JSON list of C-alpha atoms in Angstrom, two decimals:
[
{"chain": "A", "resi": 103, "resn": "UNK", "atom": "CA", "xyz": [9.21, 15.23, -0.70]},
{"chain": "A", "resi": 104, "resn": "UNK", "atom": "CA", "xyz": [7.89, 13.02, 1.35]},
{"chain": "A", "resi": 105, "resn": "UNK", "atom": "CA", "xyz": [10.06, 10.16, 3.39]},
{"chain": "A", "resi": 106, "resn": "UNK", "atom": "CA", "xyz": [8.58, 7.19, 3.87]},
{"chain": "A", "resi": 107, "resn": "UNK", "atom": "CA", "xyz": [10.03, 4.07, 5.80]},
{"chain": "A", "resi": 108, "resn": "UNK", "atom": "CA", "xyz": [7.94, 1.01, 6.13]},
{"chain": "A", "resi": 109, "resn": "UNK", "atom": "CA", "xyz": [7.95, -1.31, 8.69]},
{"chain": "A", "resi": 110, "resn": "UNK", "atom": "CA", "xyz": [5.91, -5.21, 9.65]},
{"chain": "A", "resi": 111, "resn": "UNK", "atom": "CA", "xyz": [7.58, -7.47, 6.77]},
{"chain": "A", "resi": 112, "resn": "UNK", "atom": "CA", "xyz": [8.82, -10.90, 8.06]},
{"chain": "A", "resi": 113, "resn": "UNK", "atom": "CA", "xyz": [8.10, -14.32, 7.65]},
{"chain": "A", "resi": 114, "resn": "UNK", "atom": "CA", "xyz": [4.54, -15.84, 7.95]},
{"chain": "A", "resi": 115, "resn": "UNK", "atom": "CA", "xyz": [2.80, -19.70, 7.41]},
{"chain": "A", "resi": 116, "resn": "UNK", "atom": "CA", "xyz": [0.20, -19.57, 4.70]},
{"chain": "A", "resi": 117, "resn": "UNK", "atom": "CA", "xyz": [-3.25, -18.92, 6.21]},
{"chain": "A", "resi": 118, "resn": "UNK", "atom": "CA", "xyz": [-1.57, -16.19, 9.08]},
{"chain": "A", "resi": 119, "resn": "UNK", "atom": "CA", "xyz": [-1.27, -12.67, 9.15]},
{"chain": "A", "resi": 120, "resn": "UNK", "atom": "CA", "xyz": [1.07, -9.30, 9.17]},
{"chain": "A", "resi": 121, "resn": "UNK", "atom": "CA", "xyz": [0.26, -6.29, 9.76]},
{"chain": "A", "resi": 122, "resn": "UNK", "atom": "CA", "xyz": [2.50, -3.67, 7.59]},
{"chain": "A", "resi": 123, "resn": "UNK", "atom": "CA", "xyz": [2.87, -0.19, 8.65]},
{"chain": "A", "resi": 124, "resn": "UNK", "atom": "CA", "xyz": [4.07, 2.52, 6.48]},
{"chain": "A", "resi": 125, "resn": "UNK", "atom": "CA", "xyz": [5.50, 6.38, 8.76]},
{"chain": "A", "resi": 126, "resn": "UNK", "atom": "CA", "xyz": [5.95, 9.43, 6.58]},
{"chain": "A", "resi": 127, "resn": "UNK", "atom": "CA", "xyz": [8.43, 12.53, 7.46]},
{"chain": "A", "resi": 128, "resn": "UNK", "atom": "CA", "xyz": [5.55, 15.51, 6.56]},
{"chain": "A", "resi": 129, "resn": "UNK", "atom": "CA", "xyz": [3.42, 17.77, 7.96]},
{"chain": "A", "resi": 130, "resn": "UNK", "atom": "CA", "xyz": [0.30, 17.55, 5.49]},
{"chain": "A", "resi": 131, "resn": "UNK", "atom": "CA", "xyz": [-0.04, 13.67, 5.52]},
{"chain": "A", "resi": 132, "resn": "UNK", "atom": "CA", "xyz": [-3.63, 13.66, 4.69]},
{"chain": "A", "resi": 133, "resn": "UNK", "atom": "CA", "xyz": [-3.02, 15.78, 1.62]},
{"chain": "A", "resi": 134, "resn": "UNK", "atom": "CA", "xyz": [-1.77, 12.79, 0.30]},
{"chain": "A", "resi": 135, "resn": "UNK", "atom": "CA", "xyz": [-3.23, 9.29, -1.25]},
{"chain": "A", "resi": 136, "resn": "UNK", "atom": "CA", "xyz": [-1.82, 6.29, 0.36]},
{"chain": "A", "resi": 137, "resn": "UNK", "atom": "CA", "xyz": [-0.68, 2.90, -1.71]},
{"chain": "A", "resi": 138, "resn": "UNK", "atom": "CA", "xyz": [0.83, -0.23, -1.25]},
{"chain": "A", "resi": 139, "resn": "UNK", "atom": "CA", "xyz": [2.75, -1.88, -3.91]},
{"chain": "A", "resi": 140, "resn": "UNK", "atom": "CA", "xyz": [4.35, -5.55, -4.17]},
{"chain": "A", "resi": 141, "resn": "UNK", "atom": "CA", "xyz": [7.71, -6.87, -5.80]},
{"chain": "A", "resi": 142, "resn": "UNK", "atom": "CA", "xyz": [8.76, -10.04, -6.49]},
{"chain": "A", "resi": 143, "resn": "UNK", "atom": "CA", "xyz": [12.18, -11.00, -8.55]},
{"chain": "A", "resi": 144, "resn": "UNK", "atom": "CA", "xyz": [11.97, -11.23, -12.55]},
{"chain": "A", "resi": 145, "resn": "UNK", "atom": "CA", "xyz": [8.65, -9.01, -12.31]},
{"chain": "A", "resi": 146, "resn": "UNK", "atom": "CA", "xyz": [6.81, -5.60, -12.53]},
{"chain": "A", "resi": 147, "resn": "UNK", "atom": "CA", "xyz": [6.01, -3.93, -9.46]},
{"chain": "A", "resi": 148, "resn": "UNK", "atom": "CA", "xyz": [2.00, -3.88, -9.07]},
{"chain": "A", "resi": 149, "resn": "UNK", "atom": "CA", "xyz": [0.04, -2.67, -7.28]},
{"chain": "A", "resi": 150, "resn": "UNK", "atom": "CA", "xyz": [-1.92, -3.50, -3.61]},
{"chain": "A", "resi": 151, "resn": "UNK", "atom": "CA", "xyz": [-4.32, -1.07, -2.73]},
{"chain": "A", "resi": 152, "resn": "UNK", "atom": "CA", "xyz": [-5.01, 2.41, -2.01]},
{"chain": "A", "resi": 153, "resn": "UNK", "atom": "CA", "xyz": [-6.24, 4.65, 0.48]},
{"chain": "A", "resi": 154, "resn": "UNK", "atom": "CA", "xyz": [-7.77, 8.69, 0.00]},
{"chain": "A", "resi": 155, "resn": "UNK", "atom": "CA", "xyz": [-6.68, 11.35, 1.83]},
{"chain": "A", "resi": 156, "resn": "UNK", "atom": "CA", "xyz": [-9.64, 11.03, 4.71]},
{"chain": "A", "resi": 157, "resn": "UNK", "atom": "CA", "xyz": [-9.40, 6.88, 4.79]},
{"chain": "A", "resi": 158, "resn": "UNK", "atom": "CA", "xyz": [-12.93, 6.71, 3.37]},
{"chain": "A", "resi": 159, "resn": "UNK", "atom": "CA", "xyz": [-12.50, 5.31, 0.02]},
{"chain": "A", "resi": 160, "resn": "UNK", "atom": "CA", "xyz": [-10.06, 2.04, -1.10]},
{"chain": "A", "resi": 161, "resn": "UNK", "atom": "CA", "xyz": [-9.25, 0.18, -3.80]},
{"chain": "A", "resi": 162, "resn": "UNK", "atom": "CA", "xyz": [-7.74, -3.41, -3.93]},
{"chain": "A", "resi": 163, "resn": "UNK", "atom": "CA", "xyz": [-5.49, -5.87, -6.36]},
{"chain": "A", "resi": 164, "resn": "UNK", "atom": "CA", "xyz": [-8.56, -8.14, -7.13]},
{"chain": "A", "resi": 165, "resn": "UNK", "atom": "CA", "xyz": [-6.44, -11.15, -5.19]},
{"chain": "A", "resi": 166, "resn": "UNK", "atom": "CA", "xyz": [-6.12, -9.79, -2.01]},
{"chain": "A", "resi": 167, "resn": "UNK", "atom": "CA", "xyz": [-9.72, -8.16, -1.70]},
{"chain": "A", "resi": 168, "resn": "UNK", "atom": "CA", "xyz": [-10.97, -9.63, 1.67]},
{"chain": "A", "resi": 169, "resn": "UNK", "atom": "CA", "xyz": [-7.73, -10.82, 2.72]},
{"chain": "A", "resi": 170, "resn": "UNK", "atom": "CA", "xyz": [-6.17, -7.10, 3.05]},
{"chain": "A", "resi": 171, "resn": "UNK", "atom": "CA", "xyz": [-7.29, -4.30, 4.63]},
{"chain": "A", "resi": 172, "resn": "UNK", "atom": "CA", "xyz": [-5.32, -0.69, 4.01]},
{"chain": "A", "resi": 173, "resn": "UNK", "atom": "CA", "xyz": [-6.05, 1.93, 6.52]},
{"chain": "A", "resi": 174, "resn": "UNK", "atom": "CA", "xyz": [-4.59, 4.96, 7.78]},
{"chain": "A", "resi": 175, "resn": "UNK", "atom": "CA", "xyz": [-4.16, 7.25, 11.00]},
{"chain": "A", "resi": 176, "resn": "UNK", "atom": "CA", "xyz": [-3.20, 11.01, 10.22]},
{"chain": "A", "resi": 177, "resn": "UNK", "atom": "CA", "xyz": [-2.69, 11.74, 13.68]},
{"chain": "A", "resi": 178, "resn": "UNK", "atom": "CA", "xyz": [0.18, 8.97, 12.90]},
{"chain": "A", "resi": 179, "resn": "UNK", "atom": "CA", "xyz": [1.22, 9.63, 9.60]},
{"chain": "A", "resi": 180, "resn": "UNK", "atom": "CA", "xyz": [0.76, 5.79, 9.05]},
{"chain": "A", "resi": 181, "resn": "UNK", "atom": "CA", "xyz": [-1.02, 3.94, 6.98]},
{"chain": "A", "resi": 182, "resn": "UNK", "atom": "CA", "xyz": [-1.38, 0.13, 7.18]},
{"chain": "A", "resi": 183, "resn": "UNK", "atom": "CA", "xyz": [-1.87, -2.99, 5.29]},
{"chain": "A", "resi": 184, "resn": "UNK", "atom": "CA", "xyz": [-3.34, -5.71, 7.16]},
{"chain": "A", "resi": 185, "resn": "UNK", "atom": "CA", "xyz": [-2.73, -8.84, 5.71]},
{"chain": "A", "resi": 186, "resn": "UNK", "atom": "CA", "xyz": [-4.74, -12.00, 6.54]},
{"chain": "A", "resi": 187, "resn": "UNK", "atom": "CA", "xyz": [-5.16, -15.27, 5.17]},
{"chain": "A", "resi": 188, "resn": "UNK", "atom": "CA", "xyz": [-1.81, -14.85, 3.54]},
{"chain": "A", "resi": 189, "resn": "UNK", "atom": "CA", "xyz": [-0.90, -17.43, 0.32]},
{"chain": "A", "resi": 190, "resn": "UNK", "atom": "CA", "xyz": [2.74, -18.20, -1.12]},
{"chain": "A", "resi": 191, "resn": "UNK", "atom": "CA", "xyz": [2.03, -15.84, -3.65]},
{"chain": "A", "resi": 192, "resn": "UNK", "atom": "CA", "xyz": [1.51, -12.85, -1.62]},
{"chain": "A", "resi": 193, "resn": "UNK", "atom": "CA", "xyz": [5.77, -13.35, -1.15]},
{"chain": "A", "resi": 194, "resn": "UNK", "atom": "CA", "xyz": [7.57, -10.18, -2.46]},
{"chain": "A", "resi": 195, "resn": "UNK", "atom": "CA", "xyz": [8.97, -6.72, -1.21]},
{"chain": "A", "resi": 196, "resn": "UNK", "atom": "CA", "xyz": [6.52, -4.46, -0.60]},
{"chain": "A", "resi": 197, "resn": "UNK", "atom": "CA", "xyz": [6.37, -0.47, -0.47]},
{"chain": "A", "resi": 198, "resn": "UNK", "atom": "CA", "xyz": [4.84, 1.96, 0.30]},
{"chain": "A", "resi": 199, "resn": "UNK", "atom": "CA", "xyz": [4.08, 5.28, -2.19]},
{"chain": "A", "resi": 200, "resn": "UNK", "atom": "CA", "xyz": [2.50, 8.25, -2.20]},
{"chain": "A", "resi": 201, "resn": "UNK", "atom": "CA", "xyz": [1.03, 11.11, -4.25]},
{"chain": "A", "resi": 202, "resn": "UNK", "atom": "CA", "xyz": [-0.64, 14.47, -3.91]},
{"chain": "A", "resi": 203, "resn": "UNK", "atom": "CA", "xyz": [-3.76, 13.38, -6.13]},
{"chain": "A", "resi": 204, "resn": "UNK", "atom": "CA", "xyz": [-7.25, 13.20, -4.55]},
{"chain": "A", "resi": 205, "resn": "UNK", "atom": "CA", "xyz": [-8.68, 9.93, -4.75]},
{"chain": "A", "resi": 206, "resn": "UNK", "atom": "CA", "xyz": [-12.60, 9.74, -4.60]},
{"chain": "A", "resi": 207, "resn": "UNK", "atom": "CA", "xyz": [-15.00, 6.54, -5.21]},
{"chain": "A", "resi": 208, "resn": "UNK", "atom": "CA", "xyz": [-15.34, 7.55, -8.66]},
{"chain": "A", "resi": 209, "resn": "UNK", "atom": "CA", "xyz": [-11.82, 8.13, -9.31]},
{"chain": "A", "resi": 210, "resn": "UNK", "atom": "CA", "xyz": [-9.98, 6.17, -12.32]},
{"chain": "A", "resi": 211, "resn": "UNK", "atom": "CA", "xyz": [-7.42, 3.73, -12.47]},
{"chain": "A", "resi": 212, "resn": "UNK", "atom": "CA", "xyz": [-5.01, 5.80, -12.09]},
{"chain": "A", "resi": 213, "resn": "UNK", "atom": "CA", "xyz": [-3.85, 4.79, -8.48]},
{"chain": "A", "resi": 214, "resn": "UNK", "atom": "CA", "xyz": [-3.09, 1.78, -9.45]},
{"chain": "A", "resi": 215, "resn": "UNK", "atom": "CA", "xyz": [-0.10, 3.09, -11.58]},
{"chain": "A", "resi": 216, "resn": "UNK", "atom": "CA", "xyz": [3.69, 3.43, -10.35]},
{"chain": "A", "resi": 217, "resn": "UNK", "atom": "CA", "xyz": [3.65, 6.54, -12.09]},
{"chain": "A", "resi": 218, "resn": "UNK", "atom": "CA", "xyz": [1.41, 8.14, -10.92]},
{"chain": "A", "resi": 219, "resn": "UNK", "atom": "CA", "xyz": [3.23, 8.10, -7.40]},
{"chain": "A", "resi": 220, "resn": "UNK", "atom": "CA", "xyz": [5.78, 10.72, -6.21]},
{"chain": "A", "resi": 221, "resn": "UNK", "atom": "CA", "xyz": [7.58, 9.14, -3.39]},
{"chain": "A", "resi": 222, "resn": "UNK", "atom": "CA", "xyz": [8.23, 5.86, -2.13]},
{"chain": "A", "resi": 223, "resn": "UNK", "atom": "CA", "xyz": [9.88, 4.24, 0.94]},
{"chain": "A", "resi": 224, "resn": "UNK", "atom": "CA", "xyz": [12.18, 1.23, 0.79]},
{"chain": "A", "resi": 225, "resn": "UNK", "atom": "CA", "xyz": [10.17, -2.18, 0.90]},
{"chain": "A", "resi": 226, "resn": "UNK", "atom": "CA", "xyz": [9.73, -4.60, 3.59]},
{"chain": "A", "resi": 227, "resn": "UNK", "atom": "CA", "xyz": [9.46, -8.35, 2.86]},
{"chain": "A", "resi": 228, "resn": "UNK", "atom": "CA", "xyz": [6.79, -10.49, 3.22]},
{"chain": "A", "resi": 229, "resn": "UNK", "atom": "CA", "xyz": [7.76, -14.28, 2.69]},
{"chain": "A", "resi": 230, "resn": "UNK", "atom": "CA", "xyz": [4.75, -16.82, 3.42]},
{"chain": "A", "resi": 231, "resn": "UNK", "atom": "CA", "xyz": [5.43, -20.03, 3.77]},
{"chain": "A", "resi": 232, "resn": "UNK", "atom": "CA", "xyz": [3.82, -22.83, 2.74]}
]
């Protein structure tokens, strides 16, 4: 359905910043709720952030609140994850995901569940050194 490609990962020092980008191949990007997930070896893929169709509603994993910001530019079919004040525990492969479900400030926590997303990117490695 939707092809997703992440970029912007790399090596950063603790306290540093990185901005991840996810480009989508679709004519209806503005009709997809977008999410970021991350995964480390031996652990389940975990929710990081989600953003509604128009960008007006966002949700975050508690441990990244105040440090990470999800945003989107629908005209460019791109969603971003700005990561500031990086910590070694942020080290993971970060994945972009898409679902056609609508997201509002009143939504339940469905947006944090992997099973709710239909399409996934290949992931980009983020490594934070101490």
